[in-house]
Coordinates of C-alpha atoms in Angstrom, one line a residue:
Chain M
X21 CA 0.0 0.0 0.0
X22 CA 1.2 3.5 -0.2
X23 CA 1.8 5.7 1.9
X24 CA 1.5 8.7 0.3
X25 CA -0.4 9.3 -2.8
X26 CA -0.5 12.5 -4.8
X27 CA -3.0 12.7 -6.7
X28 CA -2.6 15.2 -9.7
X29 CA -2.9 17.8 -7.2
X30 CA -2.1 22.0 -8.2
X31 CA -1.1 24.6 -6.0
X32 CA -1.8 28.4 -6.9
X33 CA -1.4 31.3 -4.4
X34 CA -1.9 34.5 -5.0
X35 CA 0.8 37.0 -4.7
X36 CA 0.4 40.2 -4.4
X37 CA -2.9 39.6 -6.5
X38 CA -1.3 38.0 -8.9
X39 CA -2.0 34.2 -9.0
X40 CA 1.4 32.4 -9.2
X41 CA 1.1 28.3 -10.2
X42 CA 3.9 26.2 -8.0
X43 CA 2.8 22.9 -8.9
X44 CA 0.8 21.5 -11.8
X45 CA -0.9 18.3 -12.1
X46 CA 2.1 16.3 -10.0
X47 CA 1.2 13.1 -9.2
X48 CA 3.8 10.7 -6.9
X49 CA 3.0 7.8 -5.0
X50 CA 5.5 6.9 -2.0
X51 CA 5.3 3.1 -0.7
X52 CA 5.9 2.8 3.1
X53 CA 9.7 2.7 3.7
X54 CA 10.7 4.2 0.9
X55 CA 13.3 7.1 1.0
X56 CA 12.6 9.3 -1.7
X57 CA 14.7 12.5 -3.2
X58 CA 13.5 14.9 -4.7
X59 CA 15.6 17.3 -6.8
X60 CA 15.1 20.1 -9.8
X61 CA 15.6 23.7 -9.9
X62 CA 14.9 26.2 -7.2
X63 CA 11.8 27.7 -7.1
X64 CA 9.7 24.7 -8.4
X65 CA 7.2 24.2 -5.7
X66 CA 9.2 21.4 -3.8
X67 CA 8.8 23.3 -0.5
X68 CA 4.6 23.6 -1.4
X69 CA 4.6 19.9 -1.6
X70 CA 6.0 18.9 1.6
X71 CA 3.8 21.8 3.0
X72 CA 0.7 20.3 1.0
X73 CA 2.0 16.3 2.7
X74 CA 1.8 17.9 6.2
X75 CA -1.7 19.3 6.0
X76 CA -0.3 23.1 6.1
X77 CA -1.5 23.6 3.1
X78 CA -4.2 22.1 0.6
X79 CA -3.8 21.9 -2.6
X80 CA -6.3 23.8 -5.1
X81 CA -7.1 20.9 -7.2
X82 CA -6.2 17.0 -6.5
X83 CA -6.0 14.9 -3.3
X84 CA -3.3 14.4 -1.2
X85 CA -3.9 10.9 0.9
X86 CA -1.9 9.5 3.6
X87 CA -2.1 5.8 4.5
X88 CA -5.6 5.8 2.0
X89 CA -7.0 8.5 3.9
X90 CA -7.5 12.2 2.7
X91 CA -5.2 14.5 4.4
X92 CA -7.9 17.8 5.0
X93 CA -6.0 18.7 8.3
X94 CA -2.7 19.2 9.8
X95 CA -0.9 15.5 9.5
X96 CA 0.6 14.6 12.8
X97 CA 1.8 11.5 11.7
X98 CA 4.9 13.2 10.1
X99 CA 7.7 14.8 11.1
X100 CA 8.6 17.9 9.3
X101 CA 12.2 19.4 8.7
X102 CA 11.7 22.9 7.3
X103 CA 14.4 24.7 5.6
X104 CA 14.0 27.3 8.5
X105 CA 14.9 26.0 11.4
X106 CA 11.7 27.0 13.3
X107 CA 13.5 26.7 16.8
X108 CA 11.4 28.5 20.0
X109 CA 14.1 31.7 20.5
X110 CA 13.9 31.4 24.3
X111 CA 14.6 27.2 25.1
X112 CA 17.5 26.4 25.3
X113 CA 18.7 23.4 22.7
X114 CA 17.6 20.6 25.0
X115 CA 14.4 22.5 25.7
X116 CA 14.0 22.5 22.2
X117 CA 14.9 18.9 21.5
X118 CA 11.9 17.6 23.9
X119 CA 9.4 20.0 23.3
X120 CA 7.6 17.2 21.2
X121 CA 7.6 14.8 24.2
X122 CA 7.0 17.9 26.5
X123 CA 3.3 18.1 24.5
X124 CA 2.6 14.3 24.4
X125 CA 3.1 14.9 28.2
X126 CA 5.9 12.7 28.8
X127 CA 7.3 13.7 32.5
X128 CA 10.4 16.0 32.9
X129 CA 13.3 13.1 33.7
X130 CA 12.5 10.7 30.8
X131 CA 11.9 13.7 27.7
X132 CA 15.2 15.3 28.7
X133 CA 16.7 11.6 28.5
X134 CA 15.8 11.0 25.5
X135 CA 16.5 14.7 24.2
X136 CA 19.8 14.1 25.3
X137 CA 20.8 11.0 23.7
X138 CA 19.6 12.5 20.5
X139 CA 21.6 15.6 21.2
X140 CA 24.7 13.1 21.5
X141 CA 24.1 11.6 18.2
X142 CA 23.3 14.7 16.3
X143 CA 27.1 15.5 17.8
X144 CA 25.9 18.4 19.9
X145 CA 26.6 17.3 23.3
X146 CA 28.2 20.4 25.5
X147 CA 25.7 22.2 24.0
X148 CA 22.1 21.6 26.1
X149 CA 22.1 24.7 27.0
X150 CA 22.8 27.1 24.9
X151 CA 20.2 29.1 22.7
X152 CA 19.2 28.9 19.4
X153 CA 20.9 32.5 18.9
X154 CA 24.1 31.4 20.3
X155 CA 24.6 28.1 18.1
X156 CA 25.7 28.2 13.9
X157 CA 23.2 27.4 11.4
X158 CA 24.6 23.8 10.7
X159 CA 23.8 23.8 14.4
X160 CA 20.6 24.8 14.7
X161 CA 19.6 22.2 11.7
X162 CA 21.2 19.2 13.8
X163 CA 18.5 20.5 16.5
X164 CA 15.6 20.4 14.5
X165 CA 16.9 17.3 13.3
X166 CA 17.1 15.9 16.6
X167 CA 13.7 17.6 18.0
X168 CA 11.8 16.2 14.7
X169 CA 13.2 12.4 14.9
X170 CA 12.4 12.9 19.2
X171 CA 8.6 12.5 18.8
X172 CA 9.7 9.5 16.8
X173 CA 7.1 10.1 13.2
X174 CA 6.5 7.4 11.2
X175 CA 7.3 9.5 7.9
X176 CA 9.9 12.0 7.6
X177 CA 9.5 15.1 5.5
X178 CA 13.1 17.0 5.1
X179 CA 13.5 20.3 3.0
X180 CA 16.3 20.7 2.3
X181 CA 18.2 19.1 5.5
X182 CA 21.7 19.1 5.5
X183 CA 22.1 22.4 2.8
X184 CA 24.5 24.7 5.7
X185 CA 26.0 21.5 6.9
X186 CA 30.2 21.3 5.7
X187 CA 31.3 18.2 4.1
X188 CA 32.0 16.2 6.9
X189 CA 29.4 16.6 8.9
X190 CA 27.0 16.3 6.1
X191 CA 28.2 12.8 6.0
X192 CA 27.9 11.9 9.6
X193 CA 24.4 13.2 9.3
X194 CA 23.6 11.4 6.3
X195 CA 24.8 8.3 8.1
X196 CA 22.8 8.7 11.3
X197 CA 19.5 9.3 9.0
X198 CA 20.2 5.9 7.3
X199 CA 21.0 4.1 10.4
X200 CA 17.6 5.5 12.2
X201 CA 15.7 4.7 9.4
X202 CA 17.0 1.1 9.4
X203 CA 16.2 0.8 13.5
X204 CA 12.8 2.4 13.0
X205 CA 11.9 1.8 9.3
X206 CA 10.6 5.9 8.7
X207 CA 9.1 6.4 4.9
X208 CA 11.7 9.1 4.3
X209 CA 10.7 12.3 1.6
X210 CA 13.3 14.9 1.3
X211 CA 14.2 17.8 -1.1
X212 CA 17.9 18.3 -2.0
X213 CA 20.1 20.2 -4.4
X214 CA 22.4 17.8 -4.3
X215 CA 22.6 14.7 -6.8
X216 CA 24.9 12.8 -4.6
X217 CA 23.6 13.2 -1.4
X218 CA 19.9 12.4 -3.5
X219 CA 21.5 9.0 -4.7
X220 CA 23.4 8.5 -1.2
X221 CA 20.6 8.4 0.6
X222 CA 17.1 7.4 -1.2
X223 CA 15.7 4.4 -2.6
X224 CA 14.0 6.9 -5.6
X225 CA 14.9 10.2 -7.1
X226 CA 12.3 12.2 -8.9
X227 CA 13.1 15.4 -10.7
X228 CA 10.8 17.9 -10.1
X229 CA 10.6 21.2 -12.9
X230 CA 10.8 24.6 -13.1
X231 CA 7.6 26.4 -11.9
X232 CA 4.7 25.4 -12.0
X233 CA 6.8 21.9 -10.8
X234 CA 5.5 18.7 -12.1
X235 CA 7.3 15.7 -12.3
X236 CA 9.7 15.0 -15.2
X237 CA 11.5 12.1 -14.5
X238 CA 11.4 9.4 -11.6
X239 CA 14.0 6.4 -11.4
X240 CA 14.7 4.0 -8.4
X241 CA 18.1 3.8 -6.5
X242 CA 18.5 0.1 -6.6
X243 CA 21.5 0.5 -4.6
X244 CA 21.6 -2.3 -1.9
X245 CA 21.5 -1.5 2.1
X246 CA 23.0 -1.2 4.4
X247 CA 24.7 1.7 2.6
X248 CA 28.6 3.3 2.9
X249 CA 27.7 6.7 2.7
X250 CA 31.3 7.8 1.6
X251 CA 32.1 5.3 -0.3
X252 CA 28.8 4.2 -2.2
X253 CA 29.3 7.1 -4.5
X254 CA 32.5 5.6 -5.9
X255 CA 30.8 2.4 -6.7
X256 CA 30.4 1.9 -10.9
X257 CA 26.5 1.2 -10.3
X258 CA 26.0 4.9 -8.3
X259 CA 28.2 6.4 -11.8
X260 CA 25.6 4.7 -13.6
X261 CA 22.4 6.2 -11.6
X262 CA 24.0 9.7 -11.3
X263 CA 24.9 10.1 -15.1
X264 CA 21.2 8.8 -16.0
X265 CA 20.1 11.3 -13.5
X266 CA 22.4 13.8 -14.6
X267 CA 21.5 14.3 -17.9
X268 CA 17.9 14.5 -17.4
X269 CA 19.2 17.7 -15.1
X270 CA 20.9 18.9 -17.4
X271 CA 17.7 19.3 -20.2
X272 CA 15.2 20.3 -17.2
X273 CA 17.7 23.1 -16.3
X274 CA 18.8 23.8 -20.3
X275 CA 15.2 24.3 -20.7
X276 CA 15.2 26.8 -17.8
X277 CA 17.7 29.0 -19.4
X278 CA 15.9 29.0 -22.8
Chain Y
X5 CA 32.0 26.6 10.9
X6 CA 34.0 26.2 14.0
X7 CA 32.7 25.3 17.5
X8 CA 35.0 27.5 18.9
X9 CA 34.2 30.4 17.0
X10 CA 30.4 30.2 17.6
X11 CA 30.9 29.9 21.0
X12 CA 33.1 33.3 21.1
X13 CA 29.9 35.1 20.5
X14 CA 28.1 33.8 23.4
X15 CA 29.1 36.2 26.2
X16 CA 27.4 39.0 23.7
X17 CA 24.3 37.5 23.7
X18 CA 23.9 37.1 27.7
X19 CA 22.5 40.5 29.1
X20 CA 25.1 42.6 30.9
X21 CA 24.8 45.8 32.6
X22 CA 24.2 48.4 29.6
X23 CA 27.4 50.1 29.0
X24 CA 27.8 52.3 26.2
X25 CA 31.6 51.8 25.0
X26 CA 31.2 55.4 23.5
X27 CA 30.4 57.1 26.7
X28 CA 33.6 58.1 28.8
X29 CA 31.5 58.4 32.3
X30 CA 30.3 55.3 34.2
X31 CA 26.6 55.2 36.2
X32 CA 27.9 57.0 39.1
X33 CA 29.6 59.9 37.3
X34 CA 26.5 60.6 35.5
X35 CA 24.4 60.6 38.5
X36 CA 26.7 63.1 39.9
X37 CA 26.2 65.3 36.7
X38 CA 21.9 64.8 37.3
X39 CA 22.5 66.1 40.7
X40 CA 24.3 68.5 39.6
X41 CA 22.1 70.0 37.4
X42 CA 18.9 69.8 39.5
X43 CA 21.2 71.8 42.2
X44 CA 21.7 74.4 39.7
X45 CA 18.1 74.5 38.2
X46 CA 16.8 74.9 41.3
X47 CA 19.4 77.8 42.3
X48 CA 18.5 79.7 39.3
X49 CA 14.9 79.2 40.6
X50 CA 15.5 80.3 43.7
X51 CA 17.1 83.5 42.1
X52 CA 14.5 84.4 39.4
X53 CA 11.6 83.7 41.6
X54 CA 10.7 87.4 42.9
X55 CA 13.1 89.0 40.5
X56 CA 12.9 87.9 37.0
X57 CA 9.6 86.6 37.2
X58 CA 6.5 87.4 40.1
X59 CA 6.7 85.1 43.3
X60 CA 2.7 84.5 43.1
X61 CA 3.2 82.7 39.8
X62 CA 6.1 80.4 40.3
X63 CA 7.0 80.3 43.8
X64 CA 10.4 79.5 44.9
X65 CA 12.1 75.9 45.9
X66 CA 12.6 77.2 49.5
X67 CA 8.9 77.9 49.8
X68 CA 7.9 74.4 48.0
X69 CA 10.6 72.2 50.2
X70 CA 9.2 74.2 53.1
X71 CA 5.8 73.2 52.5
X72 CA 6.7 69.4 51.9
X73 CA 8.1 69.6 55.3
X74 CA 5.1 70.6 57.0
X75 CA 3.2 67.7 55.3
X76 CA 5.6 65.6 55.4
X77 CA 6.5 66.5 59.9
X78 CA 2.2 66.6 60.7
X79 CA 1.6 63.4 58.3
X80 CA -1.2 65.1 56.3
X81 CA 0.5 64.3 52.9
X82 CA 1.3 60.4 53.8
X83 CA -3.4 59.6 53.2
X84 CA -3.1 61.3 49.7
X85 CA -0.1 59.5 48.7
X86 CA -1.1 56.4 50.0
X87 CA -4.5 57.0 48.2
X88 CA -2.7 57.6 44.7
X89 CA -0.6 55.0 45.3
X90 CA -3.6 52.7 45.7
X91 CA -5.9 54.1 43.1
X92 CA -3.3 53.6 40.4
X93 CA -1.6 50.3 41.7
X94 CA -5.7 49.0 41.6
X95 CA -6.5 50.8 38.4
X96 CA -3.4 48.8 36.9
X97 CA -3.7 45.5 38.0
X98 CA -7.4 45.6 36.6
X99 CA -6.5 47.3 33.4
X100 CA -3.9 45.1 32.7
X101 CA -5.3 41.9 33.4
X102 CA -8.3 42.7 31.1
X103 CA -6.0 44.3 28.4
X104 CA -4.2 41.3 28.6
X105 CA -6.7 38.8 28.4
X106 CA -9.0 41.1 25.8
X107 CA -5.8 41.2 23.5
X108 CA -5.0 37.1 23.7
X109 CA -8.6 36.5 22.9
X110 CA -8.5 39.0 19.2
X111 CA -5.3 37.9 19.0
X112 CA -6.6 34.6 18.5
X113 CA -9.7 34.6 17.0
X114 CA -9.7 36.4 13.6
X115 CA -13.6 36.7 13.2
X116 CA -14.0 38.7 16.4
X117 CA -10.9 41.1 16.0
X118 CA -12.3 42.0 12.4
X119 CA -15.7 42.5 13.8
X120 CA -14.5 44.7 16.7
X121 CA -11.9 46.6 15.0
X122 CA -13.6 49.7 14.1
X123 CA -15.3 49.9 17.5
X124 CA -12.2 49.3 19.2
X125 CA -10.4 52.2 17.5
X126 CA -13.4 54.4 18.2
X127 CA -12.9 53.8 21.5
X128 CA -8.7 53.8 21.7
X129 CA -9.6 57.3 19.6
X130 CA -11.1 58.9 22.8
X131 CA -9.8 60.6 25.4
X132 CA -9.7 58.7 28.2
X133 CA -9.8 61.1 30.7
X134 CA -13.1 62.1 29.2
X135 CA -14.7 59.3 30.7
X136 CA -13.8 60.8 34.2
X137 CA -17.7 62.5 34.8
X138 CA -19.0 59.5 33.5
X139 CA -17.4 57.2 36.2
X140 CA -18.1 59.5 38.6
X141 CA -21.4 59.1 37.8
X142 CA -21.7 55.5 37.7
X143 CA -18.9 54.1 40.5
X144 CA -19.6 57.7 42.9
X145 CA -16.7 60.2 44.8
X146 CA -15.1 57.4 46.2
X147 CA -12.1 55.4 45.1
X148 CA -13.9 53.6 42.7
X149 CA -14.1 56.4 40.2
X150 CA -10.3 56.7 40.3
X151 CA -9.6 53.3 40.1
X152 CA -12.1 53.0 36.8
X153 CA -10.3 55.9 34.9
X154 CA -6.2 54.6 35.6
X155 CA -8.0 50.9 34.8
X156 CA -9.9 52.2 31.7
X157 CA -6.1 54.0 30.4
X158 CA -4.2 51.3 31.4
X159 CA -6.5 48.5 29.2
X160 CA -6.0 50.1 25.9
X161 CA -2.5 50.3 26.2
X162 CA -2.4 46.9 27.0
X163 CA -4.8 45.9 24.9
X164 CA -3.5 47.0 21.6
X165 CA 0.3 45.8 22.9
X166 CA -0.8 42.2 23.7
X167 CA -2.8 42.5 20.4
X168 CA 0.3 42.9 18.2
X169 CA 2.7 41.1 20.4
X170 CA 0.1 37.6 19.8
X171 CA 0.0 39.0 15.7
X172 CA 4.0 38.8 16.1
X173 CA 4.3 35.5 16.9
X174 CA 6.1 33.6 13.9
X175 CA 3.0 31.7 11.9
X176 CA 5.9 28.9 10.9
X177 CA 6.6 28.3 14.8
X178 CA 2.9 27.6 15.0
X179 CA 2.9 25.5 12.6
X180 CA 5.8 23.4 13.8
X181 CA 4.4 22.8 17.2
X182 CA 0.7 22.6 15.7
X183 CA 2.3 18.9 14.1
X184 CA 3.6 17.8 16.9
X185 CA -0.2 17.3 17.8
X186 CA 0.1 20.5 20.3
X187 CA -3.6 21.8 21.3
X188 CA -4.7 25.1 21.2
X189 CA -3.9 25.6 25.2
X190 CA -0.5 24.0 24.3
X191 CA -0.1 26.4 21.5
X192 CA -0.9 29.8 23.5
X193 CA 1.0 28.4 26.4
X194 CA 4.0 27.2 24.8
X195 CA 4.8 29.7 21.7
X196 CA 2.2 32.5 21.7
X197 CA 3.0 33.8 25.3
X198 CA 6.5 33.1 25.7
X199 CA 6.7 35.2 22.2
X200 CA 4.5 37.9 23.2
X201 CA 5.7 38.5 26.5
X202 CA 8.1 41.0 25.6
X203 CA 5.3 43.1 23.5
X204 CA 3.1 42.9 26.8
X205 CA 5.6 43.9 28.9
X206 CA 6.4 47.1 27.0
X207 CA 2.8 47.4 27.1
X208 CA 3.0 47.5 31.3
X209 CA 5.6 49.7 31.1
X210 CA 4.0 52.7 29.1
X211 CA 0.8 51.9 30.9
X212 CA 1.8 52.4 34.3
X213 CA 2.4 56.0 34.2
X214 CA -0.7 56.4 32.1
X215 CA -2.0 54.6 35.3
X216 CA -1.3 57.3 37.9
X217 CA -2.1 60.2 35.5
X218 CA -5.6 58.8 35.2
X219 CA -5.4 58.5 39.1
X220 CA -4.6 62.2 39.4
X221 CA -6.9 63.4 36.8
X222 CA -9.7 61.4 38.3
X223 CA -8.8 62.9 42.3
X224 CA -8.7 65.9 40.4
X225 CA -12.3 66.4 39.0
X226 CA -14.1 65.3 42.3
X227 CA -12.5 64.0 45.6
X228 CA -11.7 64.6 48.8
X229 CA -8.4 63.0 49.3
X230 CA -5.2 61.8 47.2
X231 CA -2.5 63.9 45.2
X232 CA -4.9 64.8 42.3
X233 CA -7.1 66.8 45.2
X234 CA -4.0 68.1 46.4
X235 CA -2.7 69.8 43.7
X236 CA -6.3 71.3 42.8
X237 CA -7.2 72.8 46.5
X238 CA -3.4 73.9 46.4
X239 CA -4.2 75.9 43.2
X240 CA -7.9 76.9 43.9
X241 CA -6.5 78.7 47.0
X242 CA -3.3 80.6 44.7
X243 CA -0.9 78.5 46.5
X244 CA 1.8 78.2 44.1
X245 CA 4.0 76.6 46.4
X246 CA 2.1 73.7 47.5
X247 CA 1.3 73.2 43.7
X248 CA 5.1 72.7 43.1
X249 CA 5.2 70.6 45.8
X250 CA 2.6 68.5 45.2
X251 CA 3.9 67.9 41.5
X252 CA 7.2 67.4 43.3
X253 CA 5.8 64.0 45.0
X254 CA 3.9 62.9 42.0
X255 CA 7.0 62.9 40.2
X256 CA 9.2 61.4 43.0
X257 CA 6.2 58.8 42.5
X258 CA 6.5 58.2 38.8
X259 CA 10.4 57.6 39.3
X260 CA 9.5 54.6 42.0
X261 CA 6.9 53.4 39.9
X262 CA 9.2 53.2 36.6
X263 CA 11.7 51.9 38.5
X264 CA 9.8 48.7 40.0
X265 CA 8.7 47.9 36.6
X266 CA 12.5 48.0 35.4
X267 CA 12.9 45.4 37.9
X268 CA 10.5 43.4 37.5
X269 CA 11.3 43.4 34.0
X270 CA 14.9 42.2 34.2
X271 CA 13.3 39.6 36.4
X272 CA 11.1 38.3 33.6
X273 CA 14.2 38.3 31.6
X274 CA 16.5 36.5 33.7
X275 CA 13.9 34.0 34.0
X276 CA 12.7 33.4 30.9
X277 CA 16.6 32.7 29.7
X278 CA 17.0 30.3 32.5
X279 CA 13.6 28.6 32.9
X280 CA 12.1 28.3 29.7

C-alpha cells in the first residue's frame, strides 16, 4: 500500500494579486519505507509539496492521501524538517529537543533523557544549554533534526536538510538518517540540491521542474543496504544512476535557461 | 563553521549591565552630573523667583521644600499619597489583566478582532480622561471612580500591545508545534506567550504612568483626598508653592513606579533565559 499518494494535485497562491502556479498536475505515489529525493531547480514548488504532505497547506485541485486517507488537516503522523529551522528563540537546545515529548506529556526526567541521547548523536553534546541564537546554522539544523526524529514520526519530511551543513558533517548526518531509518523503518521524503547526497541516501529520485513543478523524471536507486555513505558514490553502479540522473538535469535546467 | 568560534559570541548575547563603549562616564559619574544639574536649576529658581519673574506665579524651591516639610513633619500628605498609590496600583492590576486577556482572545480569534476593529479604534480614539464624569457618575466620589479611569487607560495600552505582540508570533513556529499534535492551550502556552511577553511587557511599562495620571486626573475632578485633590485645593486657593510641591511628589512617585517595573522586567528576563 502506499503511503502517500498524490493525486494530480495543483497549488496556486496568489501574490500580491497575482495568481502564481507552484505545482501543476504532479502526481507521486511513496510506498511505506521508501526514501525518496527529490531534486530540480529552485523555485519549483518542492517546498509547497511537503507543505501540502503535512496538511499546512491544501492543494487547489487534486488529493493528497496518507495511508488511504485524505489529508484535510494538519498530518501529525509526520515529522517535518523545514528549511528554517523554526527553533522557540527562548529554550535552550535541550528544551527545544523535547518539546515534542514535552506536549505528548511525557514527564520532565524521561523527555530530557531522550533529548539528550539525540543531542549526542546529532554531535551536539556540551551544548544543552545554549540558545538557538548562540549556536551556527549547521547547528541549529542538527537541533531540528534531533527535535523532529524525538517524537519519533512514522514519515519523515526534510527540506532541504543538510544544505548549511560542511562536508564532513553532512556525511555523519547522512549516516545517522540511514541508520535511524534502518532501526525504525521511517518512509523518508526529502528535497535536496544535491545529486549525490539524492542518490546516497534514497531508494527513488524524482526530478521535479521549473515552476509550475511537475514531475519530469522518476528512477529507483537500486543501490543495496545497508549503505557506505562515503564510499557508495564511488561504486560503478551509483556512476551509472548519477549520469542517468544527470542528464535528465541537465535538459530540465537547459530548458530553464531558454 | 567552528565550534570555537560560535561559542566566542556567546558572552554578547547574555544580558550585561548596559554600557555604552562610546560614553567616557560610568553610572555614578553621571548621576553626579543629574544632581548637579537639578542643584543648579533649582538655584536659578531660587534667584528668578521674585526678580525675574512674580513670586505668586512660580514660587520659589525654598517655599515648596518648606511646605513638603510641613506635610511631610504633621503626616497630612502620607493619606493622599497612600490614596494615589492605591488608586493607580488598583487601576493597573485591573486594566492590565483585562487588556491582557482582551488582546489574547482578538489575537486569537480572527472573526472577532475584524468584527471589533472599528469599534475598538473608536474607542482607543477617545480621550480617556473624558470618561472621568462619567465614572463618577456611575462608580460615585469614592475610590472607585479613580480606580475605573487609571483601569480604563491602562486596558487600551495593554490591549493593543498584547494584540500585536500575539500577531507577532512567527506563523511557521505555530505551525511546527501545531504537528507535533500541540492543542490550542498548548499552543498559547508554549509559543504565543513566551513570544508575546516581551510586546506585553512594554505594554505594562507605558501603561503604568498612564496609570497614575488617570489617578490624578480622576482625584482631580471630584475628591476629597489623594494627590490629584492636592494639587487642585493647592491651586484653587493661589498657593503656588504647595502646587510645586505637590507635583514634586507625583513625580518622585513616577520615578518609583518606573523603577519597579524595570525590575520586574529584568526579572522576567533572567527568568525566561534560565527557565524556559
Amino acid at each position: 500500500m502506499s503511503m502517500i499518494e498524490l493525486a494530480s494535485i495543483s497549488k496556486t497562491f496568489r501574490q500580491k494579486g497575482e495568481p502564481v502556479e507552484a505545482v501543476r498536475n504532479l502526481s507521486l505515489s511513496i510506498g511505506e519505507g521508501e526514501i525518496v529525493a527529490v531534486i530540480g531547480p529552485s523555485g519549483c514548488g518542492k517546498s509547497t509539496l511537503l507543505n501540502m504532505i503535512s496538511g499546512l497547506y491544501r492543494p487547489t485541485t487534486g488529493r493528497v492521501e496518507y495511508r488511504g486517507e485524505r489529508v484535510t488537516a494538519v498530518n501529525t503522523s509526520v515529522g517535518y524538517m523545514t528549511q528554517k529551522d523554526n527553533l522557540l528563540p527562548w529554550r535552550n537546545v535541550r528544551d527545544n529537543v523535547s518539546l515534542p515529548l514535552e506536549i505528548q506529556g511525557v514527564p520532565k526526567a524521561q523527555r530530557e533523557r531522550a533529548a539528550e541521547e539525540l543531542i549526542r548523536r546529532v554531535g551536539l553534546d556540551g551544548f544543552e544549554e545554549k540558545l538557538p541564537s548562540e549556536l551556527s546554522g549547521g547547528m541549529r539544523k542538527r537541533v531540528g533534526l534531533a527535535r523532529m526524529l524525538l517524537a519519533r514520526p512514522e514519515t519523515l519530511l526534510l527540506d532541504e536538510p543538510f544544505g548549511a551543513l560542511d562536508a564532513q558533517l553532512k556525511l555523519a548526518m547522512h549516516q545517522l538518517l540511514l541508520s535511524i531509518k534502518e532501526e525504525y523503518g521511517q518512509t523518508v521524503l526529502f528535497v535536496t540540491h544535491d545529486l549525490v547526497e539524492a542518490i546516497t541516501l534514497s531508494t527513488k529520485v524524482v526530478i521535479c521542474s521549473r515552476r509550475p513543478g511537475t514531475i519530469r523524471y522518476s528512477r529507483d536507486v537500486d543501490l543495496p543496504f545497508p549503505r557506505d555513505v562515503l564510499n557508495v558514490r564511488f561504486t560503478e553502479q551509483f556512476g551509472e544512476i548519477y549520469n542517468d540522473i544527470w542528464e535528465q538535469l541537465r535538459q530540465e535546467y537547459k530548458e530553464d535557461r531558454l | 563553521m567552528s565550534a570555537a568560534e560560535r561559542t566566542g559570541d556567546v558572552t554578547s548575547v547574555l544580558p550585561e549591565p548596559a554600557q555604552d563603549e562610546r560614553s567616557e562616564f560610568g553610572d555614578s559619574a553621571m548621576l553626579g552630573f543629574q544632581f548637579l544639574l537639578a542643584v543648579v536649576v533649582l538655584f536659578m529658581w531660587q534667584g528668578a523667583s521674585g526678580r525675574l519673574v512674580d513670586d505668586f506665579f512660580v514660587s520659589n524651591p525654598i517655599d515648596v521644600f518648606r511646605r513638603l516639610y510641613t506635610w511631610t513633619a504633621n503626616g497630612s500628605i502620607f493619606q493622599h499619597i497612600a490614596a494615589t498609590i492605591y488608586e493607580t496600583i488598583a487601576g493597573f492590576m485591573i486594566g492590565a489583566s483585562m487588556g491582557v486577556l482582551l488582546g489574547i482572545w482578538l489575537g486569537m480569534s480572527r472573526f472577532y478582532s475584524r468584527l471589533l476593529n472599528p469599534f475598538l479604534w473608536a474607542l482607543n480614539a477617545l480621550p480617556k480622561v473624558a470618561l472621568a464624569p462619567l465614572f463618577v457618575l456611575w462608580f460615585g466620589l469614592g475610590l472607585e471612580s479613580k480606580i475605573a479611569l487609571a483601569a480604563i487607560l491602562t486596558l487600551f495600552i495593554v490591549f493593543i500591545n498584547t494584540y500585536q505582540g500575539i500577531k507577532d508570533v512567527d506563523e511557521d513556529l505555530l505551525d511546527t508545534v501545531r504537528l507535533m499534535k500541540a492543542t490550542r492551550g498548548q499552543l498559547l502556552r508554549k509559543v504565543i506567550l513566551p513570544s508575546s511577553v516581551a510586546w506585553i511587557f512594554t505594554g505594562f511599562k507605558v501603561a503604568l504612568p498612564n496609570a497614575l495620571i488617570g489617578a490624578v486626573i480622576g482625584e482631580m475632578i471630584a475628591s476629597s483626598y489623594g494627590l490629584g485633590y492636592l494639587v487642585q485645593l493647592s491651586g484653587a486657593q493661589f498657593d503656588t508653592a504647595g502646587v510645586f510641591a505637590v507635583l514634586f511628589v507625583i513625580g518622585i512617585l513616577a520615578v518609583i513606579l518606573n523603577q519597579l517595573i524595570e525590575m520586574a522586567h529584568s526579572r522576567l528576563d533572567h527568568w525566561r533565559v534560565l527557565n524556559r
